[in-house]
């Protein structure tokens, strides 16, 4: 890639998670990294920069609106990599992906919106492969832990000489954190699309909806993601609202690597409700809350009530809540040969905000600075297939625990 004005442009730096990501970059980027903050409002950009550590004092401000195609092309073309927090991505994201794919600029976002990721891949994958751009969706809590967890399990099996592939992976997820308005807007937008658009509804029903080669998928029956309370490895499990999208990302990673994880891979993700009678009660409560939430979003009158009760866009958990948060993903895998493996990914900090800012920031820095260490791929990718061990190493250096071993 020819020399660019910036190593990294952070688009949406004035959003809630954008400002947190900017703070992480100011603390974590190596000296001399050329970071620019981008957004619509120069005064708000300047205010964000004033509150950052001293390393960001001279970061340039790039005024750009995602509806202004020429300005967006200039911003994308000025950088080696661009990270964006401007969502909902289904409403605002595609022009940004297209600008980056055309300019050969690496791209990272926080999207957990299935329809958007599918549309972006369809529109830009060939173009990005032609220009050498790595387009990487889901670089936050959706879906870095899930995607890297299976990546590590695959690496552990390969290291043990077990080359038949993984047959079954179950993830148990526990977390504590708050909710922001941006996440709420994305969830509500996706729920509305499922309710009103038959094409999106069919997409959500297809376990291989993000596959780059749908016809070649083996058609392996996948575990049901919305299930009654049940036991996984001696613990009670409940449905996770993030599970469907995370599973789609894992399956796309598998297909992008030529089904290296295993042609018959089955992946499922659940909330970890704990052990014993208390765990059963907690699993039942979580299952009921998930069902009620889905029903409320399906009906316009109750959907309006939900929208009024949840945080507005731009709002998010306070500093104390973010500091008190944490997440833990435990993975249990069985290979095609019957051998078992276990993995764990965990970190402190609110998963959707404090930890997500680290994940997006490190993914963006990897795209901007780690080129020779990254997998030799371009196009519409996933965290595991675009960044792989480079992101694993970066997150470990920031205090995340990521490991996988024979069980």
Coordinates of C-alpha atoms in Angstrom, one line a residue:
X1 CA 0.0 0.0 0.0
X2 CA 1.4 3.4 -1.0
X3 CA 2.2 5.8 1.9
X4 CA -1.0 7.4 3.2
X5 CA -1.5 10.6 5.3
X6 CA -2.9 8.6 8.3
X7 CA -2.2 5.2 9.6
X8 CA -5.7 5.0 11.1
X9 CA -8.9 7.1 10.8
X10 CA -11.5 6.6 13.6
X11 CA -14.9 7.5 12.1
X12 CA -17.6 8.2 14.6
X13 CA -15.2 9.3 17.3
X14 CA -17.9 11.4 19.0
X15 CA -20.2 8.4 19.6
X16 CA -20.3 6.8 23.0
X17 CA -18.1 3.8 22.1
X18 CA -16.2 5.9 19.5
X19 CA -14.9 8.2 22.3
X20 CA -14.0 5.1 24.4
X21 CA -12.1 3.7 21.4
X22 CA -10.3 7.0 20.9
X23 CA -9.2 6.9 24.5
X24 CA -7.9 3.4 24.2
X25 CA -5.9 4.4 21.0
X26 CA -4.4 7.4 22.8
X27 CA -3.1 5.1 25.5
X28 CA -2.2 2.0 23.5
X29 CA -1.0 3.2 20.0
X30 CA 2.8 3.1 19.6
X31 CA 4.4 6.5 19.6
X32 CA 4.3 8.0 16.1
X33 CA 1.1 6.2 15.1
X34 CA -0.8 8.7 12.9
X35 CA -4.4 8.6 14.1
X36 CA -7.1 11.0 12.9
X37 CA -10.5 11.5 14.5
X38 CA -13.4 11.7 12.1
X39 CA -17.1 12.7 12.4
X40 CA -19.7 15.2 11.3
X41 CA -19.3 17.9 13.9
X42 CA -15.9 19.7 14.3
X43 CA -16.7 21.1 17.7
X44 CA -17.7 17.7 19.1
X45 CA -14.6 16.2 17.6
X46 CA -12.4 18.9 19.2
X47 CA -14.2 18.3 22.6
X48 CA -13.4 14.5 22.4
X49 CA -9.8 15.3 21.6
X50 CA -9.5 17.7 24.6
X51 CA -10.5 14.9 27.0
X52 CA -8.0 12.4 25.6
X53 CA -4.5 11.7 27.0
X54 CA -1.7 14.0 25.9
X55 CA -0.6 11.6 23.1
X56 CA -3.7 12.7 21.2
X57 CA -3.2 16.4 21.5
X58 CA -2.1 16.8 17.9
X59 CA -4.3 14.2 16.2
X60 CA -5.9 15.8 13.2
X61 CA -9.7 16.1 12.9
X62 CA -11.4 15.0 9.7
X63 CA -14.9 16.4 9.2
X64 CA -16.9 13.9 7.1
X65 CA -20.6 12.9 6.9
X66 CA -21.3 9.3 5.7
X67 CA -23.9 10.8 3.3
X68 CA -21.2 12.9 1.6
X69 CA -19.6 10.5 -0.9
X70 CA -16.7 12.7 -2.0
X71 CA -15.7 13.5 1.5
X72 CA -16.0 9.9 2.5
X73 CA -13.8 8.8 -0.4
X74 CA -11.2 11.4 0.6
X75 CA -11.2 10.2 4.2
X76 CA -10.9 6.5 3.2
X77 CA -8.2 7.2 0.7
X78 CA -6.2 9.1 3.3
X79 CA -5.7 6.1 5.6
X80 CA -4.1 2.7 5.7
X81 CA -7.1 1.6 7.9
X82 CA -10.4 3.0 8.9
X83 CA -12.5 1.9 12.0
X84 CA -16.1 3.1 12.2
X85 CA -18.6 3.2 15.1
X86 CA -21.3 5.0 13.0
X87 CA -24.4 2.9 13.3
X88 CA -26.9 1.4 12.9
X89 CA -24.8 0.0 10.2
X90 CA -27.7 -1.1 8.1
X91 CA -28.7 2.6 7.8
X92 CA -25.2 4.2 7.6
X93 CA -22.6 1.6 7.0
X94 CA -22.6 0.5 3.4
X95 CA -21.1 3.8 1.9
X96 CA -18.2 3.5 4.3
X97 CA -17.5 -0.1 3.4
X98 CA -17.7 0.8 -0.3
X99 CA -15.3 3.7 0.0
X100 CA -12.8 1.6 1.8
X101 CA -13.0 -1.3 -0.6
X102 CA -12.6 1.0 -3.5
X103 CA -9.6 2.8 -2.0
X104 CA -7.8 -0.4 -0.8
X105 CA -8.2 0.8 2.8
X106 CA -8.6 -1.8 5.5
X107 CA -11.9 -1.5 7.4
X108 CA -13.2 -2.5 10.9
X109 CA -16.6 -2.0 12.5
X110 CA -18.7 -3.2 15.4
X111 CA -21.6 -4.5 13.4
X112 CA -23.8 -7.3 14.8
X113 CA -26.4 -6.8 12.1
X114 CA -26.7 -9.9 9.9
X115 CA -28.5 -8.3 7.0
X116 CA -25.9 -5.5 6.8
X117 CA -22.9 -7.8 6.9
X118 CA -24.4 -10.0 4.1
X119 CA -25.2 -6.9 2.0
X120 CA -21.8 -5.5 2.5
X121 CA -20.1 -8.8 1.5
X122 CA -22.2 -9.0 -1.6
X123 CA -21.5 -5.5 -2.6
X124 CA -17.8 -5.2 -1.8
X125 CA -16.0 -8.5 -1.4
X126 CA -14.8 -8.8 -5.0
X127 CA -13.8 -5.1 -5.1
X128 CA -11.9 -5.4 -1.8
X129 CA -10.1 -8.5 -3.0
X130 CA -9.0 -6.6 -6.1
X131 CA -7.7 -3.6 -4.1
X132 CA -6.2 -5.7 -1.3
X133 CA -8.5 -4.2 1.4
X134 CA -9.4 -6.3 4.4
X135 CA -13.0 -5.6 5.4
X136 CA -13.6 -6.9 8.9
X137 CA -17.0 -6.8 10.5
X138 CA -17.9 -7.6 14.1
X139 CA -14.7 -6.4 15.8
X140 CA -16.3 -5.9 19.3
X141 CA -18.0 -8.1 21.8
X142 CA -20.0 -9.2 18.8
X143 CA -18.1 -11.3 17.7
X144 CA -14.4 -11.3 18.7
X145 CA -14.6 -13.7 21.7
X146 CA -16.7 -16.3 19.8
X147 CA -14.7 -16.1 16.6
X148 CA -11.2 -16.2 18.3
X149 CA -12.4 -18.9 20.7
X150 CA -13.1 -21.4 17.8
X151 CA -9.9 -20.2 16.1
X152 CA -7.9 -21.2 19.2
X153 CA -9.7 -24.5 19.5
X154 CA -8.8 -25.3 15.9
X155 CA -5.1 -24.3 16.6
X156 CA -5.1 -26.5 19.7
X157 CA -6.4 -29.5 17.8
X158 CA -3.9 -29.0 15.0
X159 CA -1.0 -28.7 17.5
X160 CA -2.1 -32.1 19.0
X161 CA -2.0 -33.7 15.6
X162 CA -5.8 -34.0 15.5
X163 CA -6.4 -33.0 11.9
X164 CA -9.9 -34.4 11.4
X165 CA -11.5 -31.1 12.3
X166 CA -13.9 -30.0 15.0
X167 CA -17.3 -31.7 15.1
X168 CA -19.0 -29.8 17.9
X169 CA -18.3 -26.6 19.8
X170 CA -20.4 -25.3 22.7
X171 CA -19.8 -21.9 24.2
X172 CA -21.0 -20.8 27.7
X173 CA -21.1 -17.1 28.2
X174 CA -21.2 -15.1 31.4
X175 CA -20.9 -11.3 31.6
X176 CA -21.7 -8.2 33.5
X177 CA -22.2 -4.8 31.9
X178 CA -24.5 -2.0 30.9
X179 CA -26.5 -1.1 27.7
X180 CA -25.9 1.8 25.4
X181 CA -28.3 3.6 23.0
X182 CA -26.3 2.7 20.0
X183 CA -26.6 -1.0 20.7
X184 CA -30.3 -0.6 21.3
X185 CA -30.7 1.2 18.0
X186 CA -29.0 -1.6 16.1
X187 CA -31.0 -4.3 17.8
X188 CA -34.3 -2.6 17.2
X189 CA -33.4 -1.9 13.6
X190 CA -32.6 -5.6 13.0
X191 CA -35.7 -6.7 14.8
X192 CA -37.8 -4.4 12.6
X193 CA -36.2 -5.7 9.4
X194 CA -36.9 -9.3 10.5
X195 CA -40.5 -8.4 11.2
X196 CA -41.2 -6.5 8.0
X197 CA -38.8 -8.0 5.3
X198 CA -39.3 -11.6 4.2
X199 CA -35.8 -11.7 2.7
X200 CA -34.2 -10.7 6.0
X201 CA -36.4 -13.2 7.8
X202 CA -35.1 -16.0 5.5
X203 CA -31.6 -14.8 6.1
X204 CA -31.9 -15.1 9.9
X205 CA -33.4 -18.6 9.5
X206 CA -30.4 -19.8 7.4
X207 CA -27.5 -21.0 9.6
X208 CA -25.1 -20.4 6.7
X209 CA -26.4 -17.0 5.7
X210 CA -22.9 -15.5 5.8
X211 CA -21.2 -18.2 3.9
X212 CA -19.1 -17.0 0.9
X213 CA -20.2 -20.2 -0.9
X214 CA -23.6 -21.2 0.3
X215 CA -24.0 -24.0 -2.3
X216 CA -20.9 -25.7 -1.1
X217 CA -22.0 -25.8 2.6
X218 CA -22.3 -29.3 3.9
X219 CA -25.8 -28.7 5.3
X220 CA -24.9 -30.1 8.7
X221 CA -27.9 -29.6 11.0
X222 CA -27.1 -26.9 13.6
X223 CA -28.1 -26.8 17.2
X224 CA -31.2 -24.8 18.0
X225 CA -30.2 -21.5 19.5
X226 CA -33.5 -20.7 21.2
X227 CA -34.0 -23.6 23.6
X228 CA -35.5 -24.3 27.0
X229 CA -33.1 -24.4 30.0
X230 CA -30.7 -27.3 29.6
X231 CA -27.4 -28.5 30.9
X232 CA -24.0 -28.0 29.2
X233 CA -21.0 -29.6 30.9
X234 CA -22.9 -29.7 34.2
X235 CA -24.1 -26.1 34.1
X236 CA -27.5 -24.7 33.3
X237 CA -27.7 -22.8 30.0
X238 CA -30.1 -20.3 28.7
X239 CA -30.5 -18.6 25.2
X240 CA -28.3 -15.7 24.3
X241 CA -29.5 -12.9 22.1
X242 CA -26.0 -12.6 20.6
X243 CA -25.7 -16.3 19.8
X244 CA -27.3 -16.3 16.3
X245 CA -25.1 -13.6 14.9
X246 CA -21.9 -15.0 16.6
X247 CA -22.7 -18.4 15.2
X248 CA -23.0 -16.9 11.7
X249 CA -19.6 -15.3 12.1
X250 CA -17.9 -18.5 13.2
X251 CA -19.4 -20.4 10.3
X252 CA -18.2 -17.7 7.9
X253 CA -14.7 -18.1 9.3
X254 CA -14.9 -21.8 8.8
X255 CA -16.0 -21.4 5.1
X256 CA -13.4 -18.7 4.4
X257 CA -10.7 -21.1 5.5
X258 CA -11.9 -23.9 3.3
X259 CA -13.8 -25.4 6.2
X260 CA -10.5 -26.0 8.0
X261 CA -12.3 -26.1 11.3
X262 CA -14.3 -29.1 10.1
X263 CA -16.8 -29.8 7.3
X264 CA -19.3 -30.9 9.9
X265 CA -18.8 -28.3 12.5
X266 CA -21.7 -27.6 14.8
X267 CA -21.5 -24.4 16.9
X268 CA -23.9 -23.2 19.6
X269 CA -23.6 -20.5 22.2
X270 CA -25.6 -20.1 25.5
X271 CA -25.7 -18.0 28.6
X272 CA -24.1 -19.7 31.6
X273 CA -26.7 -19.7 34.4
X274 CA -24.6 -21.6 36.9
X275 CA -25.0 -24.9 38.7
X276 CA -27.7 -26.6 40.9
X277 CA -31.3 -25.4 41.6
X278 CA -30.2 -21.7 41.7
X279 CA -28.7 -22.2 38.2
X280 CA -32.0 -23.8 36.9
X281 CA -34.0 -20.9 38.3
X282 CA -31.7 -18.4 36.7
X283 CA -31.8 -20.2 33.4
X284 CA -35.6 -20.3 33.5
X285 CA -35.8 -16.6 34.3
X286 CA -33.3 -15.7 31.5
X287 CA -35.2 -17.9 29.0
X288 CA -38.5 -16.2 29.9
X289 CA -37.0 -12.7 29.6
X290 CA -35.6 -13.5 26.2
X291 CA -38.9 -14.9 25.0
X292 CA -40.8 -11.9 26.3
X293 CA -38.3 -9.5 24.8
X294 CA -38.7 -11.1 21.4
X295 CA -42.5 -11.1 21.6
X296 CA -42.4 -7.4 22.6
X297 CA -40.2 -6.4 19.7
X298 CA -42.5 -8.3 17.3
X299 CA -45.6 -6.2 18.0
X300 CA -45.6 -2.4 17.1
X301 CA -47.4 -1.3 20.3
X302 CA -45.1 -3.1 22.7
X303 CA -42.1 -2.3 20.6
X304 CA -42.8 1.4 21.1
X305 CA -42.9 0.9 24.9
X306 CA -39.6 -1.0 24.7
X307 CA -38.0 1.9 22.7
X308 CA -39.2 4.5 25.3
X309 CA -37.8 2.4 28.2
X310 CA -34.3 1.7 26.7
X311 CA -31.4 4.2 26.5
X312 CA -31.4 6.7 23.6
X313 CA -28.7 6.8 21.0
X314 CA -25.5 8.4 22.4
X315 CA -26.2 7.2 26.0
X316 CA -24.3 4.4 27.7
X317 CA -23.1 3.0 31.1
X318 CA -21.2 5.4 33.4
X319 CA -17.5 4.9 34.2
X320 CA -18.2 3.0 37.4
X321 CA -20.4 0.5 35.6
X322 CA -17.9 0.1 32.8
X323 CA -15.1 -0.5 35.3
X324 CA -17.1 -3.1 37.2
X325 CA -18.0 -5.1 34.1
X326 CA -16.4 -8.3 32.9
X327 CA -17.0 -11.2 30.5
X328 CA -16.1 -14.9 30.3
X329 CA -16.5 -17.3 27.4
X330 CA -15.9 -21.0 28.1
X331 CA -15.7 -23.3 25.0
X332 CA -16.0 -27.0 25.0
X333 CA -15.2 -28.8 21.8
X334 CA -15.2 -32.4 20.5
X335 CA -13.2 -33.2 17.4
X336 CA -14.3 -35.6 14.6
X337 CA -11.9 -38.2 16.2
X338 CA -13.7 -37.9 19.6
X339 CA -10.9 -35.9 21.4
X340 CA -11.9 -33.0 23.6
X341 CA -10.6 -29.5 23.9
X342 CA -11.4 -26.5 26.0
X343 CA -10.8 -22.8 25.6
X344 CA -11.4 -19.7 27.6
X345 CA -11.6 -16.0 26.7
X346 CA -12.2 -13.5 29.4
X347 CA -11.4 -9.9 30.3
X348 CA -12.4 -7.2 32.8
X349 CA -14.4 -4.1 31.9
X350 CA -17.9 -3.8 30.6
X351 CA -18.0 -6.2 27.6
X352 CA -20.0 -4.0 25.3
X353 CA -18.0 -0.8 25.9
X354 CA -14.8 -0.9 27.9
X355 CA -13.7 -4.3 26.5
X356 CA -15.2 -3.6 23.1
X357 CA -13.2 -0.3 22.8
X358 CA -10.1 -2.4 23.4
X359 CA -11.1 -5.0 20.8
X360 CA -12.0 -2.5 18.1
X361 CA -8.9 -0.4 18.9
X362 CA -6.5 -3.4 18.7
X363 CA -8.2 -4.7 15.6
X364 CA -7.8 -1.3 13.9
X365 CA -4.2 -1.0 15.0
X366 CA -3.5 -4.6 13.7
X367 CA -4.9 -3.6 10.3
X368 CA -3.0 -0.3 10.2
X369 CA 0.4 -1.6 11.5
X370 CA 0.7 -5.4 11.4
X371 CA 0.4 -6.1 7.7
X372 CA 3.2 -8.7 7.4
X373 CA 1.9 -10.6 10.5
X374 CA -1.7 -10.9 9.3
X375 CA -3.2 -13.8 7.3
X376 CA -2.6 -13.3 3.5
X377 CA -6.3 -12.6 2.7
X378 CA -8.3 -9.7 1.4
X379 CA -12.0 -9.1 0.9
X380 CA -15.0 -9.4 3.3
X381 CA -13.5 -11.2 6.3
X382 CA -14.0 -12.0 10.0
X383 CA -11.8 -11.2 13.0
X384 CA -10.3 -14.7 13.0
X385 CA -9.7 -14.9 9.2
X386 CA -8.4 -11.3 8.8
X387 CA -6.4 -10.9 12.0
X388 CA -6.0 -14.3 13.6
X389 CA -3.0 -14.7 16.0
X390 CA -2.0 -11.0 15.6
X391 CA -5.3 -10.0 17.3
X392 CA -4.9 -12.8 19.9
X393 CA -1.4 -11.5 20.8
X394 CA -2.6 -7.9 20.9
X395 CA -5.5 -8.7 23.3
X396 CA -3.2 -10.7 25.5
X397 CA -0.9 -7.8 25.8
X398 CA -3.9 -5.7 27.0
X399 CA -4.8 -8.1 29.8
X400 CA -7.3 -10.4 28.1
X401 CA -7.0 -14.1 28.8
X402 CA -7.2 -16.3 25.7
X403 CA -6.1 -19.9 25.8
X404 CA -7.1 -23.4 24.4
X405 CA -5.9 -26.8 25.6
X406 CA -6.8 -30.5 25.3
X407 CA -9.5 -31.2 27.8

